[in-house]
Short mmCIF file of C-alpha atoms in Angstrom, two decimals:
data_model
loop_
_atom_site.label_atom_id
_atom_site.label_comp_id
_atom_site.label_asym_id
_atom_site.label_seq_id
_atom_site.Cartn_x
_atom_site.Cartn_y
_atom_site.Cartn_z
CA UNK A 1 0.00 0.00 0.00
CA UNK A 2 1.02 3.77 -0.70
CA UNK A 3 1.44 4.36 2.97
CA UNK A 4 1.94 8.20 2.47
CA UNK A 5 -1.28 8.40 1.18
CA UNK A 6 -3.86 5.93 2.44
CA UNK A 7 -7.13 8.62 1.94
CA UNK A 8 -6.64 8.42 -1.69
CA UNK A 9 -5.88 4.82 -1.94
CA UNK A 10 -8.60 3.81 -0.27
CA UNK A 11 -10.44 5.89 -2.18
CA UNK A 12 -9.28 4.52 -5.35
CA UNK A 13 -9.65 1.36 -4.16
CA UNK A 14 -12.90 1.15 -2.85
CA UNK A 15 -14.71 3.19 -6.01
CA UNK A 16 -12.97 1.27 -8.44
CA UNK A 17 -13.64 -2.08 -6.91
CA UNK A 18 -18.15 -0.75 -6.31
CA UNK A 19 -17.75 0.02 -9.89
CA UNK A 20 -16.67 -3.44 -10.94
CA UNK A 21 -18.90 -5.36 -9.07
CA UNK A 22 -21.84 -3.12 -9.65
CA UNK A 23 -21.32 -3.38 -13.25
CA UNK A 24 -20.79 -6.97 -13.12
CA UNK A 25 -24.03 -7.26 -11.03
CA UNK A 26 -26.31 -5.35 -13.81
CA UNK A 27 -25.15 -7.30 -16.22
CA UNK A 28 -26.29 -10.68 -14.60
CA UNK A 29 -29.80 -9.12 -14.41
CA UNK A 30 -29.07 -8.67 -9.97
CA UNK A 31 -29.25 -4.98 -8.42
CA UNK A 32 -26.12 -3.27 -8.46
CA UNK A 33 -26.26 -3.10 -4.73
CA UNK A 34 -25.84 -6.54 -4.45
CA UNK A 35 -22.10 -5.42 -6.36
CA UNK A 36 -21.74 -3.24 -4.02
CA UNK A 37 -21.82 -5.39 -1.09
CA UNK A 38 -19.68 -7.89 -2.78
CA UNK A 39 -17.32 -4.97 -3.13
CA UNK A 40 -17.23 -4.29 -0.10
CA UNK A 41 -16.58 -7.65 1.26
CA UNK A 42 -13.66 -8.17 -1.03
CA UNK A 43 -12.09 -5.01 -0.41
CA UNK A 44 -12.35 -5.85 4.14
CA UNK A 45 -11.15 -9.11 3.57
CA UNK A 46 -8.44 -9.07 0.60
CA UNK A 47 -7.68 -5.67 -0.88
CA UNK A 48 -7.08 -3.67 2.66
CA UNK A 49 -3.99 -5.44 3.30
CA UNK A 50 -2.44 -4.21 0.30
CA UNK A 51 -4.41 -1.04 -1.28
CA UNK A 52 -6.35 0.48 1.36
CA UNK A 53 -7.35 1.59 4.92
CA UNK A 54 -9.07 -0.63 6.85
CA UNK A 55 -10.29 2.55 9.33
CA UNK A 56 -10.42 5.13 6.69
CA UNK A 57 -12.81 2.23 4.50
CA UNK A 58 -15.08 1.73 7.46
CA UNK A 59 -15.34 5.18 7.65
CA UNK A 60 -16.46 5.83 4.45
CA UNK A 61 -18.86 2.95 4.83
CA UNK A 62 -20.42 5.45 7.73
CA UNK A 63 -20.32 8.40 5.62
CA UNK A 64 -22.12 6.39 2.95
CA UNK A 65 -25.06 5.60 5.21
CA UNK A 66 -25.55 9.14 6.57
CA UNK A 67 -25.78 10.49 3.39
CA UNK A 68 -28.40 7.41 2.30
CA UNK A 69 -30.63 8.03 5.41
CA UNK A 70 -30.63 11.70 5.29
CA UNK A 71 -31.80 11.61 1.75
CA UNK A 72 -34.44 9.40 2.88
CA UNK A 73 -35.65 11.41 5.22
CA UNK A 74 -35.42 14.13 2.75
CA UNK A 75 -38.37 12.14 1.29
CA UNK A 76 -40.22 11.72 4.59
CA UNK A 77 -41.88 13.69 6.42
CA UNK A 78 -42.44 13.66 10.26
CA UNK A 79 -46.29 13.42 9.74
CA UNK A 80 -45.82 11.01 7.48
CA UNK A 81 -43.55 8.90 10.42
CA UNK A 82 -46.81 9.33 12.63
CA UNK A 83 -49.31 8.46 10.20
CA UNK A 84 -47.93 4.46 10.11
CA UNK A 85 -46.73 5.01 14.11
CA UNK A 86 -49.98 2.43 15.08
CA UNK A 87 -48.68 -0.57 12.37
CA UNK A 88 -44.70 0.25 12.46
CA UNK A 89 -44.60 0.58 16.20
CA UNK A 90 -46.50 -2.81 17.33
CA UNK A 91 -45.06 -4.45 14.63
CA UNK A 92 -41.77 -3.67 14.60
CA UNK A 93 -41.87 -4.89 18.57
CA UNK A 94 -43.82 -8.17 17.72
CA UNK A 95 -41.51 -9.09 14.63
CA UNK A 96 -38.42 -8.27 16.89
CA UNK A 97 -39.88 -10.46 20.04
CA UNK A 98 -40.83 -13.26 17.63
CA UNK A 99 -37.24 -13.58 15.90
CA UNK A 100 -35.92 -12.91 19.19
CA UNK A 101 -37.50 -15.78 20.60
CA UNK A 102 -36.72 -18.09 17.39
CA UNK A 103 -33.10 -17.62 17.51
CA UNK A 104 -33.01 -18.10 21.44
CA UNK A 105 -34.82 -21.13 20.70
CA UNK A 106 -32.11 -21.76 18.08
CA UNK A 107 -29.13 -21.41 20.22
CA UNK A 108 -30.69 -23.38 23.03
CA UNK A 109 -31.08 -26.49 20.61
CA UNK A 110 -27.23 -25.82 19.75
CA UNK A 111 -26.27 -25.89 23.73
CA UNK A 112 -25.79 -22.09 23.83
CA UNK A 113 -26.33 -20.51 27.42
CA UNK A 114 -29.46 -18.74 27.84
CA UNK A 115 -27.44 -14.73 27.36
CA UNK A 116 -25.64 -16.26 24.22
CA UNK A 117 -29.21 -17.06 22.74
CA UNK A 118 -31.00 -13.82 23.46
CA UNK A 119 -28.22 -11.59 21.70
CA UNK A 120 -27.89 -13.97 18.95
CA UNK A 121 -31.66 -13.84 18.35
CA UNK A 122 -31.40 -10.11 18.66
CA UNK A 123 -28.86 -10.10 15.91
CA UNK A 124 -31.34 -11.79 13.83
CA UNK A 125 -34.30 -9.65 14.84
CA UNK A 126 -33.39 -6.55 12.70
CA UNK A 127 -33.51 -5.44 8.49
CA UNK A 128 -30.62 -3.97 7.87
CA UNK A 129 -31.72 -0.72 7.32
CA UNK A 130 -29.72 0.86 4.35
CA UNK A 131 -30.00 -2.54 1.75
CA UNK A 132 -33.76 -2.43 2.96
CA UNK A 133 -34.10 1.34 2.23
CA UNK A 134 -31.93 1.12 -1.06
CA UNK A 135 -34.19 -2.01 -2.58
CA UNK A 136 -37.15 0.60 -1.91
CA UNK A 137 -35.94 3.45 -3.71
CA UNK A 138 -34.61 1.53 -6.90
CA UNK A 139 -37.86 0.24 -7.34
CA UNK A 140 -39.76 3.20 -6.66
CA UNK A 141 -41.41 2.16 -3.48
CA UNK A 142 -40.15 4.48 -0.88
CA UNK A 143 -42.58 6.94 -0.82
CA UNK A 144 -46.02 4.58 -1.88
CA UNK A 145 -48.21 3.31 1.60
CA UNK A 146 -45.70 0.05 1.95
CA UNK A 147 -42.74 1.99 1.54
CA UNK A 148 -43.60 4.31 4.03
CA UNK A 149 -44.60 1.97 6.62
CA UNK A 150 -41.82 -0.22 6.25
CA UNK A 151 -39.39 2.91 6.83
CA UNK A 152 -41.59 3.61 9.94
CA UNK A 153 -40.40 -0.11 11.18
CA UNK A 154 -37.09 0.54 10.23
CA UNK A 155 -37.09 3.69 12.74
CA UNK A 156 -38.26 1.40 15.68
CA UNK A 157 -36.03 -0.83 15.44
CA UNK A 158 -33.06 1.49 15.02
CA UNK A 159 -34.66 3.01 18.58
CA UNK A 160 -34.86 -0.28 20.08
CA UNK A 161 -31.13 -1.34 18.85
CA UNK A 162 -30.47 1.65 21.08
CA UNK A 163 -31.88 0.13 23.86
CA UNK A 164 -30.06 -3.25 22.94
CA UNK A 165 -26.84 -1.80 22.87
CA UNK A 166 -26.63 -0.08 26.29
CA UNK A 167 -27.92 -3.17 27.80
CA UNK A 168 -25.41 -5.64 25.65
CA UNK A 169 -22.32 -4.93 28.24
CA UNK A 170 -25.02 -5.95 31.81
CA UNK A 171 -26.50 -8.73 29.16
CA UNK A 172 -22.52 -10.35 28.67
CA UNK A 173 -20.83 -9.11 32.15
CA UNK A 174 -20.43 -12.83 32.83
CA UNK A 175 -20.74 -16.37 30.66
CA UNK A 176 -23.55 -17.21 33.01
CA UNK A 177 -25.47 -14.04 32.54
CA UNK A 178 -25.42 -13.67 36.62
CA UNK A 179 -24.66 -9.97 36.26
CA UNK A 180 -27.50 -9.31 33.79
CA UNK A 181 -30.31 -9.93 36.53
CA UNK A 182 -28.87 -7.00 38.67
CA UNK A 183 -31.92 -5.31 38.30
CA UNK A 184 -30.76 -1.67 39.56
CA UNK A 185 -27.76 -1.19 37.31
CA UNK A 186 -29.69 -2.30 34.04
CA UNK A 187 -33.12 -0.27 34.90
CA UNK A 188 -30.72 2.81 35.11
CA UNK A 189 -28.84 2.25 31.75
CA UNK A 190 -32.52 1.36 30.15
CA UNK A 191 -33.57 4.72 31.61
CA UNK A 192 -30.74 6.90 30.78
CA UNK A 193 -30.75 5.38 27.46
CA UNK A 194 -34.16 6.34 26.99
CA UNK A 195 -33.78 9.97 27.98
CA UNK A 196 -31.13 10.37 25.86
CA UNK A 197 -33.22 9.16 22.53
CA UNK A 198 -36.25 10.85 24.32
CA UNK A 199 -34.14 14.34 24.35
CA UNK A 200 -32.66 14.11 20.96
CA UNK A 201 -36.20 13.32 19.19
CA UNK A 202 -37.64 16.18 21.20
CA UNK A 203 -35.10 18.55 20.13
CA UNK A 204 -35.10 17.95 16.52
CA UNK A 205 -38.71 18.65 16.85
CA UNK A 206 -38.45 21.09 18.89
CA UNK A 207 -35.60 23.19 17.65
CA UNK A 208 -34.30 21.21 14.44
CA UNK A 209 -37.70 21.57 12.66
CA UNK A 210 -37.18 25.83 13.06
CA UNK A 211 -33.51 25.77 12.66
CA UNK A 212 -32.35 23.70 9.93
CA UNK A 213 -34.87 25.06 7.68
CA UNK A 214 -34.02 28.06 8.64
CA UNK A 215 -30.06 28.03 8.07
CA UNK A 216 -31.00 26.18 4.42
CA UNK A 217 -33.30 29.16 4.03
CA UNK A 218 -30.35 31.40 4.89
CA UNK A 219 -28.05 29.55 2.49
CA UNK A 220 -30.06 29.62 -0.73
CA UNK A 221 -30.69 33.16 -0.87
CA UNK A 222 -27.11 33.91 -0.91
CA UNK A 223 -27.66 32.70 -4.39
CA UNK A 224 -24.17 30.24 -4.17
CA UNK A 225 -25.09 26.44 -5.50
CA UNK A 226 -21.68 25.74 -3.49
CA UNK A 227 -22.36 26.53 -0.46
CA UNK A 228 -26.03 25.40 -0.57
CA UNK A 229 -24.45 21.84 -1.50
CA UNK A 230 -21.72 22.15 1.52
CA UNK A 231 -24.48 23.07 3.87
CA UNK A 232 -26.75 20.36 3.06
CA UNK A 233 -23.67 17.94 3.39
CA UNK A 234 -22.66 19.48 6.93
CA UNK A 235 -26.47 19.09 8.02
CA UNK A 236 -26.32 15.16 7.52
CA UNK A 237 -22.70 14.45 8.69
CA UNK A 238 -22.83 17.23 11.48
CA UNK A 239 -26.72 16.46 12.75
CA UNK A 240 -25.55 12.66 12.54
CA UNK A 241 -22.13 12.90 14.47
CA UNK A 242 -23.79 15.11 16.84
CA UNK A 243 -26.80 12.75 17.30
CA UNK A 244 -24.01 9.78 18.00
CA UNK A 245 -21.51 11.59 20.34
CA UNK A 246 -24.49 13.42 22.82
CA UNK A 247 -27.11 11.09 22.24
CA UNK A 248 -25.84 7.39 21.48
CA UNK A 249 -27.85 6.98 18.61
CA UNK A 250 -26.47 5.22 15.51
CA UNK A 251 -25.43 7.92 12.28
CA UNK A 252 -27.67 6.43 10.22
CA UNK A 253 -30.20 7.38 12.93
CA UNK A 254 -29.14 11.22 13.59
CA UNK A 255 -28.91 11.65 9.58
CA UNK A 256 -32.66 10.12 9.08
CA UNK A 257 -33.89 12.77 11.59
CA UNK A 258 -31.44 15.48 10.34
CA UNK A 259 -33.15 15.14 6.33
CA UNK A 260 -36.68 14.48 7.98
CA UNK A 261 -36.79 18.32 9.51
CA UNK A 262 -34.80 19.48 6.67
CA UNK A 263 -38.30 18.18 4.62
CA UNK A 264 -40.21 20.92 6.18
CA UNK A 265 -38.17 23.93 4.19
CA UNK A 266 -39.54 25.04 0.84
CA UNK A 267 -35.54 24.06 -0.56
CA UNK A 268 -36.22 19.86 0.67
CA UNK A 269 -36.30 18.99 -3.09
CA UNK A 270 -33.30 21.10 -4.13
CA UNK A 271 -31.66 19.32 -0.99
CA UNK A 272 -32.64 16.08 -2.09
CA UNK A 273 -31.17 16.70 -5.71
CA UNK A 274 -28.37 18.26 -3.84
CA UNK A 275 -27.41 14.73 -1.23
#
């Protein structure tokens, strides 16, 4: 690898490498995300040792999703996120409880312990979000009824991965799982957890849905395409680092929310075009 200058290798690399599988992947009739991932896979496993950046590739890989959620979110608005709240909400819990329960089940027949089987069922309980989100928009679904419920369950089980993840540490403190039924320590993770996502929803709504708007209205009428584009970029990647480093919510989370307040300015479709 050119060690002096891993950003551009990597770079190089990993474009180069999406661009030959993608291709490859349209031309055996398969959507060129499915390239992608193979990409992707190739370049973790094989090409980083030689032509690129592990760190700086999984990086990009986060950049990559910010930029695909806020655009979706660019497409959806907040009343749209209520309107499916009473079929995303109970069944995004009930498919998550179910698989849950399956893989536990799963695990138990394999002679896992009972902690081993609840994360691994967990693991098995969510869509991954962005291939989900992607198949949608290439075939024109995202914004019909289906689409926008199933982005609705996408949402709740990004906020209940939340959740998982503050409780994964009590949930493996021991093989065993005896330090997961201290009751105490995990009710106050579960509930600072929950004020955390319950103060960074409420202040998108509160203050994101008058601000962002507001700064892209600023922006525009300087009459600068440049700086309209930067500013959109800086309101995904800043809203989503933000939402990560004060919140704990995932960056594919914090950009959702960033492009779903940015919908409410009169510029969301020049945005969109923008992302």
């Amino acid at each position: 690898m050119l060690h002096h200058v891993p950003l551009i290798t990597t770079l190089a690399s990993a474009f180069s490498l999406a661009l030959l599988f993608g291709y490859l992947a349209q031309r055996m009739k398969m959507p060129a995300l499915v390239g992608y991932l193979l990409a992707g896979v190739v370049l973790g496993q094989f090409a980083s040792r030689f032509i690129a950046h592990p760190g700086l590739a999984s990086q990009f890989a986060d950049i990559g999703v910010m930029l695909l959620m806020f655009g979706v979110g660019l497409h959806f608005s907040i009343d749209d996120l209520l309107a499916v709240r009473k079929i995303a909400l109970p069944g995004a819990l009930l498919q998550i409880a179910a698989a849950t329960a399956l893989g536990a089940a799963l695990a138990w027949h394999w002679g896992w312990g009972t902690v081993a089987g609840i994360i691994f069922g967990l693991s098995l309980s969510v869509a991954s979000t962005v291939v989900l989100l992607r198949a949608l928009e290439a075939r024109g679904a995202l914004e019909s009824g289906n689409g926008r419920i199933a982005v609705g369950w996408l949402v709740v089980e990004d906020l209940v991965m939340v959740l998982v993840l503050v409780l994964l540490p009590a949930l493996g403190g021991t093989g065993d799982g005896r330090e997961a039924m201290r009751v105490g320590p995990l009710l106050l993770a579960l509930g600072a957890a929950l004020l955390k996502v319950g103060l960074f929803i409420g202040l998108m709504l509160a203050l994101g849905r008058k601000l962002l708007p507001r700064l892209l209205w600023l922006v525009a009428h300087t009459g600068s395409r440049e700086l309209f584009g930067l500013c959109v970029v800086a309101a995904a990647i800043g809203v989503a680092v933000g939402a990560a480093a004060l919140f704990g919510v995932s960056f594919a989370l914090g950009a959702f929310f960033a492009g779903m307040v940015l919908r409410e300015s009169e510029f969301s479709r020049r945005a969109a075009d923008e992302s």
